[in-house]
PDB file of C-alpha atoms in Angstrom:
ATOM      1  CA  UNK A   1      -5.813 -35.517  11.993  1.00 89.00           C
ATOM      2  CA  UNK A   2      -5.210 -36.808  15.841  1.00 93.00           C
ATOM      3  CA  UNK A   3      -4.538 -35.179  19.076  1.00 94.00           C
ATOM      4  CA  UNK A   4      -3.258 -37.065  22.010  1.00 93.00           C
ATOM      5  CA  UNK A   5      -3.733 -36.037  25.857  1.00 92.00           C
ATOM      6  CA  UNK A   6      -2.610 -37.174  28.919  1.00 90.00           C
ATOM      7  CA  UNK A   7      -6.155 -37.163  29.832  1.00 91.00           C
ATOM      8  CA  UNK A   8      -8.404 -40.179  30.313  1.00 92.00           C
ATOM      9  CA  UNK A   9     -11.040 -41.374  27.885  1.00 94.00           C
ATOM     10  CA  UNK A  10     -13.683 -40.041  30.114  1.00 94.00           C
ATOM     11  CA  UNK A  11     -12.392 -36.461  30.066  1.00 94.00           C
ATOM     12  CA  UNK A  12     -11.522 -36.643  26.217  1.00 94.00           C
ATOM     13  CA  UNK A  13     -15.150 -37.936  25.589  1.00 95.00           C
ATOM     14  CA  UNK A  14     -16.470 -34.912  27.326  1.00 94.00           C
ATOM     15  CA  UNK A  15     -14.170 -32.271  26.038  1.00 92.00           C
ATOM     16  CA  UNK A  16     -15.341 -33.467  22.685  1.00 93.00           C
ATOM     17  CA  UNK A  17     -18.710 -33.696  23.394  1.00 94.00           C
ATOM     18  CA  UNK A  18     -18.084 -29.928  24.538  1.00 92.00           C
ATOM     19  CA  UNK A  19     -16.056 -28.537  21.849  1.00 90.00           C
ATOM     20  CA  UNK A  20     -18.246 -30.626  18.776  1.00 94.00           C
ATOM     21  CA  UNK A  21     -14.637 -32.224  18.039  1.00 93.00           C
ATOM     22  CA  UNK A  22     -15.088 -34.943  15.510  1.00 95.00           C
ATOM     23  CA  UNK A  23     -11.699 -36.240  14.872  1.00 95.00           C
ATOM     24  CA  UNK A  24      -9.821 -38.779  17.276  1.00 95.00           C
ATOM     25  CA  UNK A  25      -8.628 -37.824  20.495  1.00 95.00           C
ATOM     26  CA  UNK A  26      -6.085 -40.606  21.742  1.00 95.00           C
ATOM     27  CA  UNK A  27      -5.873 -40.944  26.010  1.00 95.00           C
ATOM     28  CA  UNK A  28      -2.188 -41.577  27.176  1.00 93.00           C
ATOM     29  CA  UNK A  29      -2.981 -41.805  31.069  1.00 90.00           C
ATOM     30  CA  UNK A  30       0.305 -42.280  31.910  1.00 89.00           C
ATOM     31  CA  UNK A  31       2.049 -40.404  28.942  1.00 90.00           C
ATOM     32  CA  UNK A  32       4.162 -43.061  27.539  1.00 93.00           C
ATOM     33  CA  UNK A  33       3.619 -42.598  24.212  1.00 93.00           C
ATOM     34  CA  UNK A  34       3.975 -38.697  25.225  1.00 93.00           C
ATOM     35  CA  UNK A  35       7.440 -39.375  26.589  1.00 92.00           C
ATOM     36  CA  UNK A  36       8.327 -41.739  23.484  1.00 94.00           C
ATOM     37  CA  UNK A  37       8.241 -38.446  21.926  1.00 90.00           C
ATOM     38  CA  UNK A  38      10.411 -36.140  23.879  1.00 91.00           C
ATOM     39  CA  UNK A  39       7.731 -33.979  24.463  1.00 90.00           C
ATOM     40  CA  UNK A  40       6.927 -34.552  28.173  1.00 89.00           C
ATOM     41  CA  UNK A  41       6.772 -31.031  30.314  1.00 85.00           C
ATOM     42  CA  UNK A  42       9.144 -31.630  32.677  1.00 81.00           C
ATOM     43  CA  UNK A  43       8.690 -27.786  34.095  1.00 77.00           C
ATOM     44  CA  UNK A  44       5.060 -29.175  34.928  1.00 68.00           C
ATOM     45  CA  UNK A  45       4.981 -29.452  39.104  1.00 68.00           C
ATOM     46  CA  UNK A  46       3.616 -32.961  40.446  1.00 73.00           C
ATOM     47  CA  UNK A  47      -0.122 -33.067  40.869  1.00 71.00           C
ATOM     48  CA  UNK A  48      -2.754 -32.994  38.179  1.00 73.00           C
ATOM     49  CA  UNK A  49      -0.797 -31.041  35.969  1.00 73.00           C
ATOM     50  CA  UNK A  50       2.154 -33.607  35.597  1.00 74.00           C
ATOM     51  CA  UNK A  51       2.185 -35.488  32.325  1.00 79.00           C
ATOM     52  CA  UNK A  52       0.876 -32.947  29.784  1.00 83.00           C
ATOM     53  CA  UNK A  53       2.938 -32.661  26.735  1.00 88.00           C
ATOM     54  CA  UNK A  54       4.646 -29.205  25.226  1.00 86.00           C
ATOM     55  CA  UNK A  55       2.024 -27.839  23.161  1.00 87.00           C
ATOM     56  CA  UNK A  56       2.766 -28.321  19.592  1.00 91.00           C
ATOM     57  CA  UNK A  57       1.765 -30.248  16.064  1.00 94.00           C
ATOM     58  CA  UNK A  58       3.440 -32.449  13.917  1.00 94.00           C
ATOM     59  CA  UNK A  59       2.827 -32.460  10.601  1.00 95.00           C
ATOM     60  CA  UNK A  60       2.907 -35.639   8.497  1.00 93.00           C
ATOM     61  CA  UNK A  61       3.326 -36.483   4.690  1.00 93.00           C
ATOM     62  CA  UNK A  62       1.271 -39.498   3.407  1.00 92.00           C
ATOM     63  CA  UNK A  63       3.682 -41.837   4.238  1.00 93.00           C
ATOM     64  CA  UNK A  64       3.417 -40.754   7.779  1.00 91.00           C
ATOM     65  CA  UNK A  65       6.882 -39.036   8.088  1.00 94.00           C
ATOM     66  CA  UNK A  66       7.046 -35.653   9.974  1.00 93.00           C
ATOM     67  CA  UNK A  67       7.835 -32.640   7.397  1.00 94.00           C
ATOM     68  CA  UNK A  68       6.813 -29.832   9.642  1.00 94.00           C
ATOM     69  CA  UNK A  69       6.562 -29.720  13.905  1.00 94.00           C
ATOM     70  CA  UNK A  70       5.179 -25.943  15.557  1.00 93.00           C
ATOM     71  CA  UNK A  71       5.774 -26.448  19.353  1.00 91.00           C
ATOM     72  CA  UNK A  72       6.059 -23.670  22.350  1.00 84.00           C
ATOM     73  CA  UNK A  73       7.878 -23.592  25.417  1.00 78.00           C
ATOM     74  CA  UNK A  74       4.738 -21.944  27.503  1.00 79.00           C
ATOM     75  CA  UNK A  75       2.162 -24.484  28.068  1.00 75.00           C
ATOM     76  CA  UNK A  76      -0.236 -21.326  27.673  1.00 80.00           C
ATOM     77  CA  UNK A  77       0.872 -20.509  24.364  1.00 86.00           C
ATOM     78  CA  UNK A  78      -0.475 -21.735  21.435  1.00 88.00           C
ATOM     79  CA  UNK A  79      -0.453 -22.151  17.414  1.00 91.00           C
ATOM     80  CA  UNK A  80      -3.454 -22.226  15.666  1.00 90.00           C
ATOM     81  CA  UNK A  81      -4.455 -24.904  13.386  1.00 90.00           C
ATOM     82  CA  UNK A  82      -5.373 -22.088  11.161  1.00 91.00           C
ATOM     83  CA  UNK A  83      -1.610 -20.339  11.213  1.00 92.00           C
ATOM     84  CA  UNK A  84      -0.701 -23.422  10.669  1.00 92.00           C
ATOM     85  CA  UNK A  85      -2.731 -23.928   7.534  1.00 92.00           C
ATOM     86  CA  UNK A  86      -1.113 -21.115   6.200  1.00 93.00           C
ATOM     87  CA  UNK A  87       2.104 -21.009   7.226  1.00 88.00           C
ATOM     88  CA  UNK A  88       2.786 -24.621   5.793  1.00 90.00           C
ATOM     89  CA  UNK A  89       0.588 -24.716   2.772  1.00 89.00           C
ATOM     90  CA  UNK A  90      -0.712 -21.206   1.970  1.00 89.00           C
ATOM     91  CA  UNK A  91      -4.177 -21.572   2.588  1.00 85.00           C
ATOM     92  CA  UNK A  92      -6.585 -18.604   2.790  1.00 84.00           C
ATOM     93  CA  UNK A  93      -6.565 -16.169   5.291  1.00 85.00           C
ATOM     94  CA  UNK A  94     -10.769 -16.397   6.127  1.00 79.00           C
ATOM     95  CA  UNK A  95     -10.957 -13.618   8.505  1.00 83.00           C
ATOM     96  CA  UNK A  96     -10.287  -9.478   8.628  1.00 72.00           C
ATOM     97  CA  UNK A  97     -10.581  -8.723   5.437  1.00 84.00           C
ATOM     98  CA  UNK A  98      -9.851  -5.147   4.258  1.00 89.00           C
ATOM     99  CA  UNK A  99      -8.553  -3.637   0.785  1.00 94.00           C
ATOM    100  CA  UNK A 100      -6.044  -0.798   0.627  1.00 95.00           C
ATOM    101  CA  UNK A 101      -5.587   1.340  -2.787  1.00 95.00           C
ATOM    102  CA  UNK A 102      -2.217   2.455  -2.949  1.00 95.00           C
ATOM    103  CA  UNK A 103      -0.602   4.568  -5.631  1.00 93.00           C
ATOM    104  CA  UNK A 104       1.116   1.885  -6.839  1.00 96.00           C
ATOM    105  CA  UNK A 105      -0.346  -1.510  -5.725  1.00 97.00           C
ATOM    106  CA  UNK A 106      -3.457  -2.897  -3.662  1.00 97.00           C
ATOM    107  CA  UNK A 107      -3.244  -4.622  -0.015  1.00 97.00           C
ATOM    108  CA  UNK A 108      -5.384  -6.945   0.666  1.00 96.00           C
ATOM    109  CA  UNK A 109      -5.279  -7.509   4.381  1.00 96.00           C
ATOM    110  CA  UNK A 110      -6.869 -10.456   6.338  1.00 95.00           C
ATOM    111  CA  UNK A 111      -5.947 -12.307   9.156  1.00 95.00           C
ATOM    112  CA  UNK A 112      -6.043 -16.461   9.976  1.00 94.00           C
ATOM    113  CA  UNK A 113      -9.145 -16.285  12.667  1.00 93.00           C
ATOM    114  CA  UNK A 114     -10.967 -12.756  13.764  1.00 92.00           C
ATOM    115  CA  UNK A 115     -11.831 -15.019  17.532  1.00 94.00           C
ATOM    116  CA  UNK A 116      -8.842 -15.032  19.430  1.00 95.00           C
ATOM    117  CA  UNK A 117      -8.332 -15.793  23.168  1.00 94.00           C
ATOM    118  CA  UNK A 118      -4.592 -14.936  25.344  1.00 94.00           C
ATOM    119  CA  UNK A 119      -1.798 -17.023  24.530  1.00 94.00           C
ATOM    120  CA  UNK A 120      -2.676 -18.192  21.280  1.00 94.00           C
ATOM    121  CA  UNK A 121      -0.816 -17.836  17.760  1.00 95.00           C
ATOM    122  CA  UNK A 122      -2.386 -16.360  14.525  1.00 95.00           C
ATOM    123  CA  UNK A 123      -0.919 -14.861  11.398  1.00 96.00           C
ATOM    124  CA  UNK A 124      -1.838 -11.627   9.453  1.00 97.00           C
ATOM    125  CA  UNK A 125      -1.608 -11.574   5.913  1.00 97.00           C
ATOM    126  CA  UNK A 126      -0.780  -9.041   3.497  1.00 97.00           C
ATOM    127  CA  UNK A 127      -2.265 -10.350  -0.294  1.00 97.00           C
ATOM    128  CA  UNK A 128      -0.055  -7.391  -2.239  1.00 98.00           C
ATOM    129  CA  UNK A 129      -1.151  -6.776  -6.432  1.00 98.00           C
ATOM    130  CA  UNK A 130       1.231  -4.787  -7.783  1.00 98.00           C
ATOM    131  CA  UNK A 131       0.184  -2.699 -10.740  1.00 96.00           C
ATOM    132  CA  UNK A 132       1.801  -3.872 -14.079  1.00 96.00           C
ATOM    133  CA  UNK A 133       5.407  -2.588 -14.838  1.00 94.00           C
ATOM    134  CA  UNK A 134       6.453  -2.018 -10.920  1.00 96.00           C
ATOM    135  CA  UNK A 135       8.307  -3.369  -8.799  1.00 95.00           C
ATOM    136  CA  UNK A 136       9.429  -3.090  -5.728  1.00 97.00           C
ATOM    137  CA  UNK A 137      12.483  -4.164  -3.221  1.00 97.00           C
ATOM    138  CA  UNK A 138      13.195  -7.234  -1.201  1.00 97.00           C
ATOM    139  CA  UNK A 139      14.609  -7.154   2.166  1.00 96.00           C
ATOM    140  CA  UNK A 140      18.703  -7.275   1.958  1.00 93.00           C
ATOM    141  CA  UNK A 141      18.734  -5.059  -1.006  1.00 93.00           C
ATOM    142  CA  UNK A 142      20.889  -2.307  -0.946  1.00 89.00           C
ATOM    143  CA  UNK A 143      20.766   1.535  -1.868  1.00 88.00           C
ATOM    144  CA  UNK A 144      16.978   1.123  -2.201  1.00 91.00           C
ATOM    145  CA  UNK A 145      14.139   1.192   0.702  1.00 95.00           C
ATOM    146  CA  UNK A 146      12.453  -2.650   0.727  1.00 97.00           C
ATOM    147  CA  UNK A 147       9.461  -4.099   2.241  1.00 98.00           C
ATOM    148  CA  UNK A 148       8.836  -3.879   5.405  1.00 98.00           C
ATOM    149  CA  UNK A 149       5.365  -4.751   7.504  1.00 98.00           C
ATOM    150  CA  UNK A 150       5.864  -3.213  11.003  1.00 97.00           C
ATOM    151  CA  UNK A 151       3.628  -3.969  13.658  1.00 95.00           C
ATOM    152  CA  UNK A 152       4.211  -2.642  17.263  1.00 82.00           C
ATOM    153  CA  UNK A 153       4.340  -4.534  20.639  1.00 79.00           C
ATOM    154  CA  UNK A 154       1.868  -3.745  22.903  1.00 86.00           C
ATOM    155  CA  UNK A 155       0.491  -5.851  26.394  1.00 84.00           C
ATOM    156  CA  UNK A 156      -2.408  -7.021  24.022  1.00 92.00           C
ATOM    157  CA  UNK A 157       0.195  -8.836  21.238  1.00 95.00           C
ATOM    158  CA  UNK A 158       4.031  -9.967  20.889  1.00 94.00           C
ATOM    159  CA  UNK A 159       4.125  -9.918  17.163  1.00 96.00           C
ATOM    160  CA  UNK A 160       6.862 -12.256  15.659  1.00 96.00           C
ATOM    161  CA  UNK A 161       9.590 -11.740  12.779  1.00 96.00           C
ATOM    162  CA  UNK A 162       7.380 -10.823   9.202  1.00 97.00           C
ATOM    163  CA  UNK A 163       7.878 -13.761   6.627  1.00 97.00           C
ATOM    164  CA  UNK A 164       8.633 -12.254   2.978  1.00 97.00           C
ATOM    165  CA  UNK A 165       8.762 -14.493  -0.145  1.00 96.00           C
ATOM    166  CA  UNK A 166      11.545 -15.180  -2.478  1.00 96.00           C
ATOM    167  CA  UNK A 167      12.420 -12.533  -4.755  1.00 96.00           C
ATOM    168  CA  UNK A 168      13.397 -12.504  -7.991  1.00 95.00           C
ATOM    169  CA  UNK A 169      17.065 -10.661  -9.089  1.00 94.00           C
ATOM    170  CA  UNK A 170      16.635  -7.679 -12.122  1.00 88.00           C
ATOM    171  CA  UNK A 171      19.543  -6.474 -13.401  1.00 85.00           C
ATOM    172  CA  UNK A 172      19.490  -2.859 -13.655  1.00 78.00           C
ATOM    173  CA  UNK A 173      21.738  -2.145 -16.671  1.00 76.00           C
ATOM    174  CA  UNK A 174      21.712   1.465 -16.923  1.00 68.00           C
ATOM    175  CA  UNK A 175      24.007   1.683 -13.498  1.00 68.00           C
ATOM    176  CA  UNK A 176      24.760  -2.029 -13.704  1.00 77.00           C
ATOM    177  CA  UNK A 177      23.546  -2.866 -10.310  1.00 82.00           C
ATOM    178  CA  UNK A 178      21.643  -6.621 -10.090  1.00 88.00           C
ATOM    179  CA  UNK A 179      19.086  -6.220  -7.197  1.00 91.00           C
ATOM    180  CA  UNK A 180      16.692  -8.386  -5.354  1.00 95.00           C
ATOM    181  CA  UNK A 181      12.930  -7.357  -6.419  1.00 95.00           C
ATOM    182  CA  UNK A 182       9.059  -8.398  -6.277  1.00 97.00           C
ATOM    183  CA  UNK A 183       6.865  -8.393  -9.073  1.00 96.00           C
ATOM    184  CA  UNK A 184       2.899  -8.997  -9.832  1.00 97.00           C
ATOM    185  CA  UNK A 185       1.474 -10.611  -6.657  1.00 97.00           C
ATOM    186  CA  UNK A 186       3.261 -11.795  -2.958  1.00 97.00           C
ATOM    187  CA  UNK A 187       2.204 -12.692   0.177  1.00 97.00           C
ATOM    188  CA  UNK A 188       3.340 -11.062   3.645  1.00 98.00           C
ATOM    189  CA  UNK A 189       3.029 -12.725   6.351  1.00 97.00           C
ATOM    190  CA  UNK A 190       3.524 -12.038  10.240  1.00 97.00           C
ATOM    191  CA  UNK A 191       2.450 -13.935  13.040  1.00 96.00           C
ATOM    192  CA  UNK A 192       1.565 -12.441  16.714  1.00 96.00           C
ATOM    193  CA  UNK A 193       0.852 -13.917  19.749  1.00 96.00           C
ATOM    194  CA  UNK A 194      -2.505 -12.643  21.729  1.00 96.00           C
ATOM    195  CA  UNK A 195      -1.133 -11.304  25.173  1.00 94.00           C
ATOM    196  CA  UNK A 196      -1.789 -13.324  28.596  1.00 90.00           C
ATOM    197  CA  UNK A 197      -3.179  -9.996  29.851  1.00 88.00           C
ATOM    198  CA  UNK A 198      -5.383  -8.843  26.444  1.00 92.00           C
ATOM    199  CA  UNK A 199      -8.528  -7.394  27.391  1.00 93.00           C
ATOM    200  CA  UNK A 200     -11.431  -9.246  26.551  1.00 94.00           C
ATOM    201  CA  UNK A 201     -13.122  -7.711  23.521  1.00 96.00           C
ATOM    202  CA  UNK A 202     -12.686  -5.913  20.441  1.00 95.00           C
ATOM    203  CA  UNK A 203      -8.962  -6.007  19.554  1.00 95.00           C
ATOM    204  CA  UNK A 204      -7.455  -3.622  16.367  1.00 94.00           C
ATOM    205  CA  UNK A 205      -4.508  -4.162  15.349  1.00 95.00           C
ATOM    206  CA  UNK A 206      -2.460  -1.633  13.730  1.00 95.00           C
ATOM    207  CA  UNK A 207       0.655  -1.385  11.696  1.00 96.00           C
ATOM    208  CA  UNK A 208       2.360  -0.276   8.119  1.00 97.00           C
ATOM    209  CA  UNK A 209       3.664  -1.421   4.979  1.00 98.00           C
ATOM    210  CA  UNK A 210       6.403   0.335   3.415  1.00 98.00           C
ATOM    211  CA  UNK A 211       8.148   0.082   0.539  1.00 98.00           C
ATOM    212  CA  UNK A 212       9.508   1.845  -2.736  1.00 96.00           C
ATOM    213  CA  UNK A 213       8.035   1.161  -6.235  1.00 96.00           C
ATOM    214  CA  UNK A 214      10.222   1.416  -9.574  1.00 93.00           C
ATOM    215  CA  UNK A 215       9.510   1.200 -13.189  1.00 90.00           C
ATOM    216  CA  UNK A 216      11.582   0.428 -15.986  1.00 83.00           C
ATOM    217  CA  UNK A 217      12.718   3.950 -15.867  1.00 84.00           C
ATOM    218  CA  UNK A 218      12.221   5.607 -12.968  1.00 89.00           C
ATOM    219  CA  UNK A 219      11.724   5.101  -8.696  1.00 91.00           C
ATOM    220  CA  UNK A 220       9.179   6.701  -6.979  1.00 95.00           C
ATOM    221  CA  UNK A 221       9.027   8.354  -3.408  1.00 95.00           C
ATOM    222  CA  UNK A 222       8.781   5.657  -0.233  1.00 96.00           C
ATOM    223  CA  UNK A 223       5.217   5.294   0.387  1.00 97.00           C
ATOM    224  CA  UNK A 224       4.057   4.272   4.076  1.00 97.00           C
ATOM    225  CA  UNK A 225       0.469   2.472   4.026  1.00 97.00           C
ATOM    226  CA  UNK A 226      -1.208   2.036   7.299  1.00 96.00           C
ATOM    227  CA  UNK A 227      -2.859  -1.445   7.645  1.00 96.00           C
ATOM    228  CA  UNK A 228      -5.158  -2.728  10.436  1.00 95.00           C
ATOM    229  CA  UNK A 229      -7.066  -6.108  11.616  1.00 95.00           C
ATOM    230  CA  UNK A 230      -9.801  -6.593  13.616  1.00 94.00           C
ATOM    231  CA  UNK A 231     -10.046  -9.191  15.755  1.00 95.00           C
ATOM    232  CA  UNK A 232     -12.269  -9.921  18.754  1.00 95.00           C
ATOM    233  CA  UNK A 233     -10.638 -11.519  22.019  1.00 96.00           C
ATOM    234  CA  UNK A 234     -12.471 -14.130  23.340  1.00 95.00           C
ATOM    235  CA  UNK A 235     -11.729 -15.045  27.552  1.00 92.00           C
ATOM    236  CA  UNK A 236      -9.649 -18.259  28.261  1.00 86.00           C
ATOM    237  CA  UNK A 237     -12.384 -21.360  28.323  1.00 84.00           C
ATOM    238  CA  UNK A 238     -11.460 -22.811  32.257  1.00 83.00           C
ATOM    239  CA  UNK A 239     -14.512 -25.081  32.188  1.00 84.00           C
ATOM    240  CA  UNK A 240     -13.267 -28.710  33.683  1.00 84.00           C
ATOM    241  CA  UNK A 241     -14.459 -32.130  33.337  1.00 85.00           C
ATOM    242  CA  UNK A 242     -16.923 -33.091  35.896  1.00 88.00           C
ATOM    243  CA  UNK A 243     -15.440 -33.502  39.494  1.00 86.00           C
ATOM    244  CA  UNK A 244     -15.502 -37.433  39.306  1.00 88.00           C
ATOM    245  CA  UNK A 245     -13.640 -37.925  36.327  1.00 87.00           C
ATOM    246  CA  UNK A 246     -10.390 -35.233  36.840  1.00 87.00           C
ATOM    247  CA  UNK A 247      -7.332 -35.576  37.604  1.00 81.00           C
ATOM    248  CA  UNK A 248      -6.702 -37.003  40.602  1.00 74.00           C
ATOM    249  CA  UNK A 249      -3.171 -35.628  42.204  1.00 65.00           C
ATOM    250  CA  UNK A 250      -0.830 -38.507  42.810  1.00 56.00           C
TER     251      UNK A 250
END
């Protein structure tokens, strides 16, 4: 892992020194190597400000090619490394964990960080066990109710499209219908993005899973399970580099 800045080495050294970073942070005063790149903010006015890249990660295989890039158009907006973590290789969700009994399966619900601060990316997770012999619908199915993790807008989140898993197709003989389905255990994922304007404290967020269970003989009546996370919202760090080593506006 490497991060490169427009910054100087001076600045880097103390934002590190700051932040406990361990892992190299590469200084590209004059953001060549940030321009090589296409990432260059050209929406940036000219003063101190001018150079910094989009915000954004690649990520590289062993061999040092790029399999995966998460960038934003608002300097202020950010993915976590943690969303990333998940969202690429299905790590663990560490944070907001919660278990929901359900007639007919148990939630699990957890959340990438519970410290969040405006403008920056995280994912919620929904760890679903279904109870042996049910399943239940995928989204596109139709005739049948499927999935579906809703979580509301609100000045304190923008919450993104969910991410469902592949499904599996079951033939249904008796009415010889072949329908998209989910078995056993999947993951539900949806990411939000922490308002510019959240309030700095405790942060719940609220939303609800529904879906319709089946068994090899019969369906059973939609069930709506409300699900929740709770976060804290840390303010935006605005602490600079000493005076003599910032930016100077050229």
């Amino acid at each position: 892992m490497a991060a490169i800045s427009y910054d100087s080495p001076a600045i880097l050294k103390n934002f590190a020194g700051r932040k406990q970073i361990t892992f190299p942070l590469l200084s590209d005063p004059d953001s060549k190597i940030i321009r090589a790149y296409g990432i260059l903010n050209e929406t940036a006015p000219k003063g101190p400000f001018y150079g910094i890249p989009y915000p954004g990660t690649f990520v590289v295989d062993t061999n040092g090619i790029v399999i995966a890039k998460y960038f934003e158009d608002d300097y202020t907006e950010r993915y976590t490394s943690a969303d990333i973590l998940i969202n690429q290789f299905g790590g663990e969700a560490s944070a907001a964990h919660s278990t929901i009994e359900a007639k007919h399966l148990r939630i699990s619900a957890s959340s990438s960080t519970a410290v969040v601060r405006p403008g920056q990316r995280i994912v919620l997770v929904l760890d679903i066990e279904l109870k042996p012999g049910i399943h239940v619908y995928a989204p596109g199915v139709e005739g049948y109710i499927p999935i579906d993790l809703a979580i509301g807008d609100s000045a304190a989140l923008t919450a993104h499209p969910a991410l469902y898993p592949p499904s599996k197709m079951l033939h249904l003989q008796a009415i010889n219908e072949t329908v998209p389905i989910y078995t056993g255990r999947i993951r539900v994922l949806r990411e939000v993005t922490i308002g510019k304007s959240a309030p700095v404290g405790d942060l719940l967020i609220e939303g609800a899973f529904r879906y319709q269970a089946c068994d090899d003989e019969k369906c059973f009546i939609p069930e709506t399970v409300p699900v929740k996370w709770a976060l804290r919202v840390d303010p935006p760090d605005r602490q600079r580099a000493p005076a003599e080593i910032q930016h100077k506006t050229k």
